[in-house]
mmCIF file of C-alpha atoms in Angstrom:
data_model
loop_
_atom_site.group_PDB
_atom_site.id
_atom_site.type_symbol
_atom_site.label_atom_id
_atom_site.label_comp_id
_atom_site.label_asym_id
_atom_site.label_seq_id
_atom_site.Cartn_x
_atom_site.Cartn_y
_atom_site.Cartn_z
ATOM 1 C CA UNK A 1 10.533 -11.779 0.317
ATOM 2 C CA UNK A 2 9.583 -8.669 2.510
ATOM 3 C CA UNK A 3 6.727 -8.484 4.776
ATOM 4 C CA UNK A 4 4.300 -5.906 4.829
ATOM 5 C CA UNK A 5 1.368 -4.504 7.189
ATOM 6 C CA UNK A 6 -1.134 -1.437 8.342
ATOM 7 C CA UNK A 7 -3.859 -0.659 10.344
ATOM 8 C CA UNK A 8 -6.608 1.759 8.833
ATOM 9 C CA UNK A 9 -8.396 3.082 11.609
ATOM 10 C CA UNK A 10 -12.533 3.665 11.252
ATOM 11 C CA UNK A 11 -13.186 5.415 14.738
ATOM 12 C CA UNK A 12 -9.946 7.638 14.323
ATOM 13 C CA UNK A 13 -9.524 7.232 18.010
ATOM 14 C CA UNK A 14 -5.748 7.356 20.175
ATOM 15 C CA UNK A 15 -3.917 3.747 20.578
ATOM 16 C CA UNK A 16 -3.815 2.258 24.454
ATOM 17 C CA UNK A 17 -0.933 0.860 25.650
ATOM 18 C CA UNK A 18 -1.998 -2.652 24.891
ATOM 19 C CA UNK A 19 -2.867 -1.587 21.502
ATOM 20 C CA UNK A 20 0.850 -0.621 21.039
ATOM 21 C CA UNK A 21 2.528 -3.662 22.503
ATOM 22 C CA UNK A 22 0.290 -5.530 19.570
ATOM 23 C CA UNK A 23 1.891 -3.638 16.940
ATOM 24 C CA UNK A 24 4.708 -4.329 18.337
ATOM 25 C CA UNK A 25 4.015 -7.534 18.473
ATOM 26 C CA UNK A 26 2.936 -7.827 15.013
ATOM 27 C CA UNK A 27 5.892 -6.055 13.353
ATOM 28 C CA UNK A 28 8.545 -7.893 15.256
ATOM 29 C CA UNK A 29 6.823 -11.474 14.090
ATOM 30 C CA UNK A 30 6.753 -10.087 10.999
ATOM 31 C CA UNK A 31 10.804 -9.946 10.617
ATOM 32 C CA UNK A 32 10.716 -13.488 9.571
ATOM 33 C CA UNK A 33 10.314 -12.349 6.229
ATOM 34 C CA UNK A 34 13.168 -10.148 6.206
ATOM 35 C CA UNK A 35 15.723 -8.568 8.475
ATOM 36 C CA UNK A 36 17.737 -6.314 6.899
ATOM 37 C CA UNK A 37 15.680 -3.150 6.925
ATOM 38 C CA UNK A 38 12.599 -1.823 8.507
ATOM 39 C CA UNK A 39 10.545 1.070 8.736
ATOM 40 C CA UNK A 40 6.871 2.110 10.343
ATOM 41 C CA UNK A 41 4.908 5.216 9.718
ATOM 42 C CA UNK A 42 2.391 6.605 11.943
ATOM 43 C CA UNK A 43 -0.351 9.006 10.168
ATOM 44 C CA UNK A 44 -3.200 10.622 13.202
ATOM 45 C CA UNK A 45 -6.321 11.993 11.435
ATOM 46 C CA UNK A 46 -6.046 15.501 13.577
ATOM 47 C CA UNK A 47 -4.910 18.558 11.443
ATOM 48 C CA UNK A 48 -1.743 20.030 11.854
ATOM 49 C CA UNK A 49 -0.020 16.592 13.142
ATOM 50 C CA UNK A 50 2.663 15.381 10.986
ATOM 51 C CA UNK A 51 3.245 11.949 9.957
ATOM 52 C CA UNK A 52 5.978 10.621 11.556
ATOM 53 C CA UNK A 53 8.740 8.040 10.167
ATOM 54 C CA UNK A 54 10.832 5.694 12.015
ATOM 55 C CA UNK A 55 13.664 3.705 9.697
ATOM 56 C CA UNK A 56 16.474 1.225 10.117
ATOM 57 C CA UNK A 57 18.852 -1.031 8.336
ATOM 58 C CA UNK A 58 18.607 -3.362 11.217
ATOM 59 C CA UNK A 59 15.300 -5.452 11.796
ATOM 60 C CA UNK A 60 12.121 -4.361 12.979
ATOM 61 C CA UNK A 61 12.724 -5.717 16.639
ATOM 62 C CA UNK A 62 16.046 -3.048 16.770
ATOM 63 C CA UNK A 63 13.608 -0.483 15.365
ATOM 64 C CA UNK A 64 11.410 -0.996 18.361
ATOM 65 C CA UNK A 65 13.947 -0.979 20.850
ATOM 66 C CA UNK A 66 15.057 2.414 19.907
ATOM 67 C CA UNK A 67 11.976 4.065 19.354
ATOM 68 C CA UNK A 68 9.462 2.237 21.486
ATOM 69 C CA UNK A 69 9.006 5.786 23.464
ATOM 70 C CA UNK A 70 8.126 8.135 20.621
ATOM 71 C CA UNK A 71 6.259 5.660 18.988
ATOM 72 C CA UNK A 72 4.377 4.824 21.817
ATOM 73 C CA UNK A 73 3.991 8.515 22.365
ATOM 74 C CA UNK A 74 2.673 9.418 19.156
ATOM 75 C CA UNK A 75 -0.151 6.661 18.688
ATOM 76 C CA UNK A 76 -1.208 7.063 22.683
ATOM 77 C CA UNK A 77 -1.573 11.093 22.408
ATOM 78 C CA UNK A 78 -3.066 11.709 18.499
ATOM 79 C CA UNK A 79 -6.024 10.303 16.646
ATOM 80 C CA UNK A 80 -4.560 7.475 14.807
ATOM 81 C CA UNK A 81 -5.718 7.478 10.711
ATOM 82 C CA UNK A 82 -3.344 4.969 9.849
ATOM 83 C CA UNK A 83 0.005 2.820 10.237
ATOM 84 C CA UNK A 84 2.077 1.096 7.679
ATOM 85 C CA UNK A 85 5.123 -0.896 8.358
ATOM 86 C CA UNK A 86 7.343 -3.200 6.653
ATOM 87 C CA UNK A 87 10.140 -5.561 6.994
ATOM 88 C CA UNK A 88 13.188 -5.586 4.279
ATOM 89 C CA UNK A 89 14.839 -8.428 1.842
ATOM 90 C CA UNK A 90 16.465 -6.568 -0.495
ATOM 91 C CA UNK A 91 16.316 -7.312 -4.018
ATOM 92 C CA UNK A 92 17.108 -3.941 -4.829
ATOM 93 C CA UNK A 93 18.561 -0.478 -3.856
ATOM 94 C CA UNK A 94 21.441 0.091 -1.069
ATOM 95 C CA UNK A 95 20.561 -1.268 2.202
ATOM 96 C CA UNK A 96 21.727 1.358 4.160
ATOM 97 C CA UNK A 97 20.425 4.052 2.296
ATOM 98 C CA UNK A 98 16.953 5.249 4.121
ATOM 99 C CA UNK A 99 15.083 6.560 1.171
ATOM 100 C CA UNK A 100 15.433 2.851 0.187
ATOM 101 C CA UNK A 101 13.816 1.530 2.879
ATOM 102 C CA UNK A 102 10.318 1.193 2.800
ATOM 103 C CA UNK A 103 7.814 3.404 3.162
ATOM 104 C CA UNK A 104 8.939 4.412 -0.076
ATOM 105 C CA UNK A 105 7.683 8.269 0.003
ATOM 106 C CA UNK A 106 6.418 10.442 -3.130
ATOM 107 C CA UNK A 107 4.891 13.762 -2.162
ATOM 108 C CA UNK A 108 1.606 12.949 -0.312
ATOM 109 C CA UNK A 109 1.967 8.851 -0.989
ATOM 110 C CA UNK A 110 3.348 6.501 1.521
ATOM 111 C CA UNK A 111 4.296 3.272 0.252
ATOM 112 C CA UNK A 112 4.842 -0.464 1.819
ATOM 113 C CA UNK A 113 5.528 -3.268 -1.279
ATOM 114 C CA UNK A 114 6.219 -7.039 -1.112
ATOM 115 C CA UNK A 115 7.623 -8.308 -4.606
ATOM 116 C CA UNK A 116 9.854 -7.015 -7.311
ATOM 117 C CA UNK A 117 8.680 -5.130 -10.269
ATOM 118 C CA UNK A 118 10.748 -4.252 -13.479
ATOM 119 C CA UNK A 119 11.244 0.141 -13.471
ATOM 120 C CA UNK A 120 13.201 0.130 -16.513
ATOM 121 C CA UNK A 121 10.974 1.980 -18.591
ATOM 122 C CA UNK A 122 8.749 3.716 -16.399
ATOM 123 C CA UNK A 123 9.298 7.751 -16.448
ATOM 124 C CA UNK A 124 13.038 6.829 -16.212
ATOM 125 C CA UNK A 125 13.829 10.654 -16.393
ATOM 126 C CA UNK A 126 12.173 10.673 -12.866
ATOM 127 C CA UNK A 127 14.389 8.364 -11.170
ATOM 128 C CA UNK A 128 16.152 9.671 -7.864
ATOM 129 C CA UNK A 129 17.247 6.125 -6.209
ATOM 130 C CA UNK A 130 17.854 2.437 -6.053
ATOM 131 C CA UNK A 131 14.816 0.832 -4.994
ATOM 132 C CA UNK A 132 12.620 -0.829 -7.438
ATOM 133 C CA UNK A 133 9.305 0.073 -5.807
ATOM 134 C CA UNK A 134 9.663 3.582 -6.509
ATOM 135 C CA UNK A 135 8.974 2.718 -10.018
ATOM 136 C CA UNK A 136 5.233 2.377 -8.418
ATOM 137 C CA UNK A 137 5.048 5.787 -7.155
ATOM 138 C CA UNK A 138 6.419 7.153 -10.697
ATOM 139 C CA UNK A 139 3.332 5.324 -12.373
ATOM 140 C CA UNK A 140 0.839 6.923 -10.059
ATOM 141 C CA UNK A 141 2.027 10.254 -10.064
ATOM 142 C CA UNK A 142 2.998 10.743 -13.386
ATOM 143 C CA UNK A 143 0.675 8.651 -15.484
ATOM 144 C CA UNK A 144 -1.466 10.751 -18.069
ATOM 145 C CA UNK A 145 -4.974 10.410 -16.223
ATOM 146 C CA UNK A 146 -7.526 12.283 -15.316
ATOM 147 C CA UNK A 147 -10.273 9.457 -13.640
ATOM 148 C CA UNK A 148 -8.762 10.214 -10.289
ATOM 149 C CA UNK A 149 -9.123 8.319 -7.170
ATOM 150 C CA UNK A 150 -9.503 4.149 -7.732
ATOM 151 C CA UNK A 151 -9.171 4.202 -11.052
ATOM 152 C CA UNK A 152 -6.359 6.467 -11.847
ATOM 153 C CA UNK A 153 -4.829 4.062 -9.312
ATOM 154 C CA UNK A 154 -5.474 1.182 -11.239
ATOM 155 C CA UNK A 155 -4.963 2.812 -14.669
ATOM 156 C CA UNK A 156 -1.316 3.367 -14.000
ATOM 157 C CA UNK A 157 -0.126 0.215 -12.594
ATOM 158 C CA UNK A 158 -1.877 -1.694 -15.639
ATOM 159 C CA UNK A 159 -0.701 0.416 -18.422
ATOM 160 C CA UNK A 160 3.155 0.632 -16.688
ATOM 161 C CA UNK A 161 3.964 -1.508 -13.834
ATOM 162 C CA UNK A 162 5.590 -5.089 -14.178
ATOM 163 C CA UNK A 163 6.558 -7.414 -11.854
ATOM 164 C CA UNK A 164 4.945 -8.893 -8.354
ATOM 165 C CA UNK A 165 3.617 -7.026 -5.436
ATOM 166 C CA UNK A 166 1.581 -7.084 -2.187
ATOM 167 C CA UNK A 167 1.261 -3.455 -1.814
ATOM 168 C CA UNK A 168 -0.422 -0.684 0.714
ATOM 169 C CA UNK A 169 -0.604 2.838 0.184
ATOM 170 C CA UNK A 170 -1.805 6.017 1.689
ATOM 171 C CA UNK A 171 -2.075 9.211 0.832
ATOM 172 C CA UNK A 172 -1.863 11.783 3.362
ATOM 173 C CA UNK A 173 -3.291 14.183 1.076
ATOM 174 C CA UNK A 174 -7.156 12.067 0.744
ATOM 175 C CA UNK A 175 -6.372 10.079 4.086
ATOM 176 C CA UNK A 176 -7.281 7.259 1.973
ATOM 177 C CA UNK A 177 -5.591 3.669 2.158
ATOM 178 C CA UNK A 178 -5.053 1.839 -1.285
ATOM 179 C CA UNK A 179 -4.157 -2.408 -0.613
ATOM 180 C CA UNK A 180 -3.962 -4.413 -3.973
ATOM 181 C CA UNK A 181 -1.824 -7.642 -4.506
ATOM 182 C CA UNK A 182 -1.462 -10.125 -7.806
ATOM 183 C CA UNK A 183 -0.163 -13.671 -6.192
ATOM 184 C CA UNK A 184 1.766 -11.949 -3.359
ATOM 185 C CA UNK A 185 -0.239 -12.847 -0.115
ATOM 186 C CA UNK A 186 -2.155 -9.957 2.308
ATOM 187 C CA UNK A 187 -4.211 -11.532 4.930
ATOM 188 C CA UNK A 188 -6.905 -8.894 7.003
ATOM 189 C CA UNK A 189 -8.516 -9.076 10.278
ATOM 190 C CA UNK A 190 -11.399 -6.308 10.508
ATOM 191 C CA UNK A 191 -11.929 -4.910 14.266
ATOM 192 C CA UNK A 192 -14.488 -2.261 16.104
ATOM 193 C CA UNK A 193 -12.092 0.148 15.435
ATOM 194 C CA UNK A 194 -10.440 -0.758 12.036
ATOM 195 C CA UNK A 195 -8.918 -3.097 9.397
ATOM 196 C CA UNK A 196 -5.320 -4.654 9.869
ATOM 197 C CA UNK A 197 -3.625 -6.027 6.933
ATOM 198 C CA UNK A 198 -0.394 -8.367 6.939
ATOM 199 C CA UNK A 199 1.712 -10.643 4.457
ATOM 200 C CA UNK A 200 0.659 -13.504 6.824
ATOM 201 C CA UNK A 201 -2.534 -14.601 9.148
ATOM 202 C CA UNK A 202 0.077 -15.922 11.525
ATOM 203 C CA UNK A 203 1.468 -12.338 12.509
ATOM 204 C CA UNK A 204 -2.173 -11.135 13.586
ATOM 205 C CA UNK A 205 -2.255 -14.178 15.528
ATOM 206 C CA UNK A 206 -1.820 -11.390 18.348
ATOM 207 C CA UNK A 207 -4.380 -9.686 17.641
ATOM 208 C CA UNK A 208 -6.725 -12.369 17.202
ATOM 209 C CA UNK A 209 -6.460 -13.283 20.373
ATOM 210 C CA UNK A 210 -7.341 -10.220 22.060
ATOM 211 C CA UNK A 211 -10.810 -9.714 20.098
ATOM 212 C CA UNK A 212 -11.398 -13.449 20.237
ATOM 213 C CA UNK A 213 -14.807 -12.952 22.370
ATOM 214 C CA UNK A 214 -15.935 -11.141 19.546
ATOM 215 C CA UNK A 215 -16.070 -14.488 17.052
ATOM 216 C CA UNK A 216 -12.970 -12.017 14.759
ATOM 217 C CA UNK A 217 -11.140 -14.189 12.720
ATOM 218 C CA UNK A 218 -8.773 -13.225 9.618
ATOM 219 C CA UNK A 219 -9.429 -13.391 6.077
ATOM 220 C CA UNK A 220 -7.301 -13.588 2.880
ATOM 221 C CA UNK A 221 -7.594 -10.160 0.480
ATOM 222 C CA UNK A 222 -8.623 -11.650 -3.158
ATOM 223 C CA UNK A 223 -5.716 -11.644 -5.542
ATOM 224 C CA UNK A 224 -5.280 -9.355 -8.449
ATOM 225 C CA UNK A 225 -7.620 -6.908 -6.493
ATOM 226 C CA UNK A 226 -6.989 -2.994 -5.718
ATOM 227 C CA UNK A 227 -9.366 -1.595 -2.928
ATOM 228 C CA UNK A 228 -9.600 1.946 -1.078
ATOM 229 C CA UNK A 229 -11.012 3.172 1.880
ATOM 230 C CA UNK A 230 -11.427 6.718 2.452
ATOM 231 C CA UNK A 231 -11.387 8.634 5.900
ATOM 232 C CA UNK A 232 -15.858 8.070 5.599
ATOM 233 C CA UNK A 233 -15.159 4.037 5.658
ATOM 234 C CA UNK A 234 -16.313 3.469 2.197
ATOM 235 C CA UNK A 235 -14.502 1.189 0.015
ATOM 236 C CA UNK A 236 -13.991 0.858 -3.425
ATOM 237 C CA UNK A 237 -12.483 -2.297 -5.346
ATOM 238 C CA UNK A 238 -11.162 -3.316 -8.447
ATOM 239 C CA UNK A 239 -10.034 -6.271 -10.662
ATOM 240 C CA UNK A 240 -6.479 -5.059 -11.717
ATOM 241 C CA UNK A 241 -6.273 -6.279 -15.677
ATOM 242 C CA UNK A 242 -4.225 -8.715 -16.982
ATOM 243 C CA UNK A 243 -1.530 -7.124 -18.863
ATOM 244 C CA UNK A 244 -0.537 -5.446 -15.274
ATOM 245 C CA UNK A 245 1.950 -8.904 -14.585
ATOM 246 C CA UNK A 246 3.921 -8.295 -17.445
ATOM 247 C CA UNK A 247 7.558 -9.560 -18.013
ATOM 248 C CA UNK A 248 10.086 -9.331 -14.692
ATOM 249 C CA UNK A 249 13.504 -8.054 -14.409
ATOM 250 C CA UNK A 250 14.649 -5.435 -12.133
ATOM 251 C CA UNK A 251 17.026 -2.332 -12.222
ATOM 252 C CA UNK A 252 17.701 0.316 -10.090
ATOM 253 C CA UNK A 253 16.575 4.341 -8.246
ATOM 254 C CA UNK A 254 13.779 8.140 -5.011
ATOM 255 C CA UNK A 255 12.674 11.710 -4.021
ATOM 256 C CA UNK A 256 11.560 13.076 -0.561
ATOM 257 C CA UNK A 257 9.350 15.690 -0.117
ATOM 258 C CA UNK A 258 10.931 16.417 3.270
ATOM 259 C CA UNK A 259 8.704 19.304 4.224
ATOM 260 C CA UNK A 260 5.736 17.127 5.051
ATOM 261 C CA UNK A 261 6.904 14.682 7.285
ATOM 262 C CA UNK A 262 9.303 13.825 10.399
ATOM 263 C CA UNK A 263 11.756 11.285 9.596
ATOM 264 C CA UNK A 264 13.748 9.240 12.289
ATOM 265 C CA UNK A 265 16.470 7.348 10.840
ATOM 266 C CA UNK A 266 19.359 5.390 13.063
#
C-alpha cells in the first residue's frame, strides 16, 4: 500500500509560505501508507524552468527535513503547474535504487501509482529497472495509437496493463494532469486556485481547514475512471473498460531522460 497525491494548479500562480507548510503537511500524513521511500516533484508553468525532483529511501518526513529550503524555494519563486508526490511500500524494485522510487519518469511523463500491476508481457524489450509501475509508462509510450490525448491514454492501459492502481500523471510536454483509479482509493478537494488529489480524505484534512469559510469539502474520484485536465482547465473523462483489471502477478524493471529535469536524490 503506497500513498499518492498532487495539486494541479488553475491560476498558475507562486505557493505562500502557508501554502508550503500544507504540503508539507499533507505528504508527511501521508507516510502512514508507506515509509520506505518517497519522492515529490515540483512542475511551474513558466518556460524555461525545469521540473525539479526530490527522492529518498527514507520517509517523506526525512525528505522534508532535508529539502524543506529548495522546495520551499522553488514553489514560493515560480508559477506552480503542478506537484505530485508519493509515499513507498515496496512490492517491487530495489528500495534504494532512485529510479525506483516514484515519480517513475519516461521522457516527458511523470508518474505517482498506488497498486501493483503484472509487466510481464508488456514491451518487455523496453525494460530498464525493477519497479512494476514502469510497465505503465511502457504502455503509454509505446502502444500502437494514434487517437492521442485521453484516449490514447486509455487505449493503452486497457489493451496492456494488469493489475491495481490509483494513479496520477503529468506530462510536462502538454502540462496536462491524467488521475484514473480501478478500486484503489483517490479522494479530491477542489480550491480557488486548483484541485488536490490524495489516497485518503484524512490527509487533506489540512487543507480543509484552511478554506473551511468557503463551505470546501472533499470528494471521492469515481472508480474505474481516467480524467485530464489541460493547462486551459478543461477536463476530459473516461470509463476505463473492463478487460483493463486483468489477471495479477508481478515481476520486475526504468529509463531517465536526464536532460529534462533536476533530480535531488539523498
Amino acid at each position: 500500500m503506497c500513498g499518492i497525491g498532487c495539486f494541479y494548479s488553475l491560476t498558475e500562480n507562486s505557493f505562500s509560505s502557508d501554502e508550503v507548510d500544507i504540503l508539507r503537511s499533507i505528504h508527511v500524513d501521508l507516510s502512514e501508507r508507506g515509509r520506505r521511500g518517497a519522492g515529490i516533484a515540483l512542475f511551474s508553468s513558466s518556460a524555461g524552468v525545469k521540473p525539479k525532483v526530490f527522492k529518498t529511501y527514507h520517509d517523506s518526513a526525512t525528505l522534508w527535513k532535508d529539502n524543506e529550503k529548495a522546495i520551499k524555494k522553488f514553489l514560493i519563486n515560480n508559477p506552480v503547474r503542478c506537484i505530485l508526490f508519493h509515499c513507498r511500500l515496496p512490492t517491487s524494485g530495489s528500495e534504494k535504487d532512485p529510479k525506483d522510487i516514484h515519480p517513475i519518469i519516461y521522457n516527458s511523463y511523470f508518474l505517482v501509482h498506488n497498486g501493483c500491476v503484472n509487466d510481464e508481457s508488456v514491451f518487455p524489450e523496453r525494460k530498464k529497472a525493477g519497479v512494476d509501475t514502469e510497465a505503465i509508462l511502457r504502455a503509454i509510450i509505446y502502444h500502437d495509437s494514434t487517437k492521442g490525448g485521453i484516449d490514447h491514454v486509455e487505449d493503452s492501459l486497457s489493451s496492456h496493463i494488469s493489475g491495481s492502481m490509483a494513479c496520477a500523471m503529468f506530462d510536462t510536454e502538454k502540462e496536462a494532469l491524467y488521475i484514473w483509479r480501478d478500486n484503489n482509493p483517490i479522494d479530491y478537494v477542489k480550491t480557488e486556485d486548483g484541485v488536490w488529489f490524495t489516497s485518503n480524505k484524512d490527509y487533506l484534512r489540512h487543507l480543509v481547514g484552511e478554506y473551511l469559510w468557503s463551505g470546501i469539502s472533499p470528494g471521492s474520484f469515481p472508480g474505474d475512471t481516467i480524467m485530464k485536465i489541460d493547462r486551459d482547465g478543461k477536463v476530459e473523462s473516461r470509463e476505463l473498460r473492463e478487460h483493463y483489471f486483468r489477471n495479477l502477478s508481478r515481476s520486475g524493471y526504468y529509463g531517465y531522460n536526464y536532460e529534462d529535469w533536476e533530480c535531488c536524490i539523498y
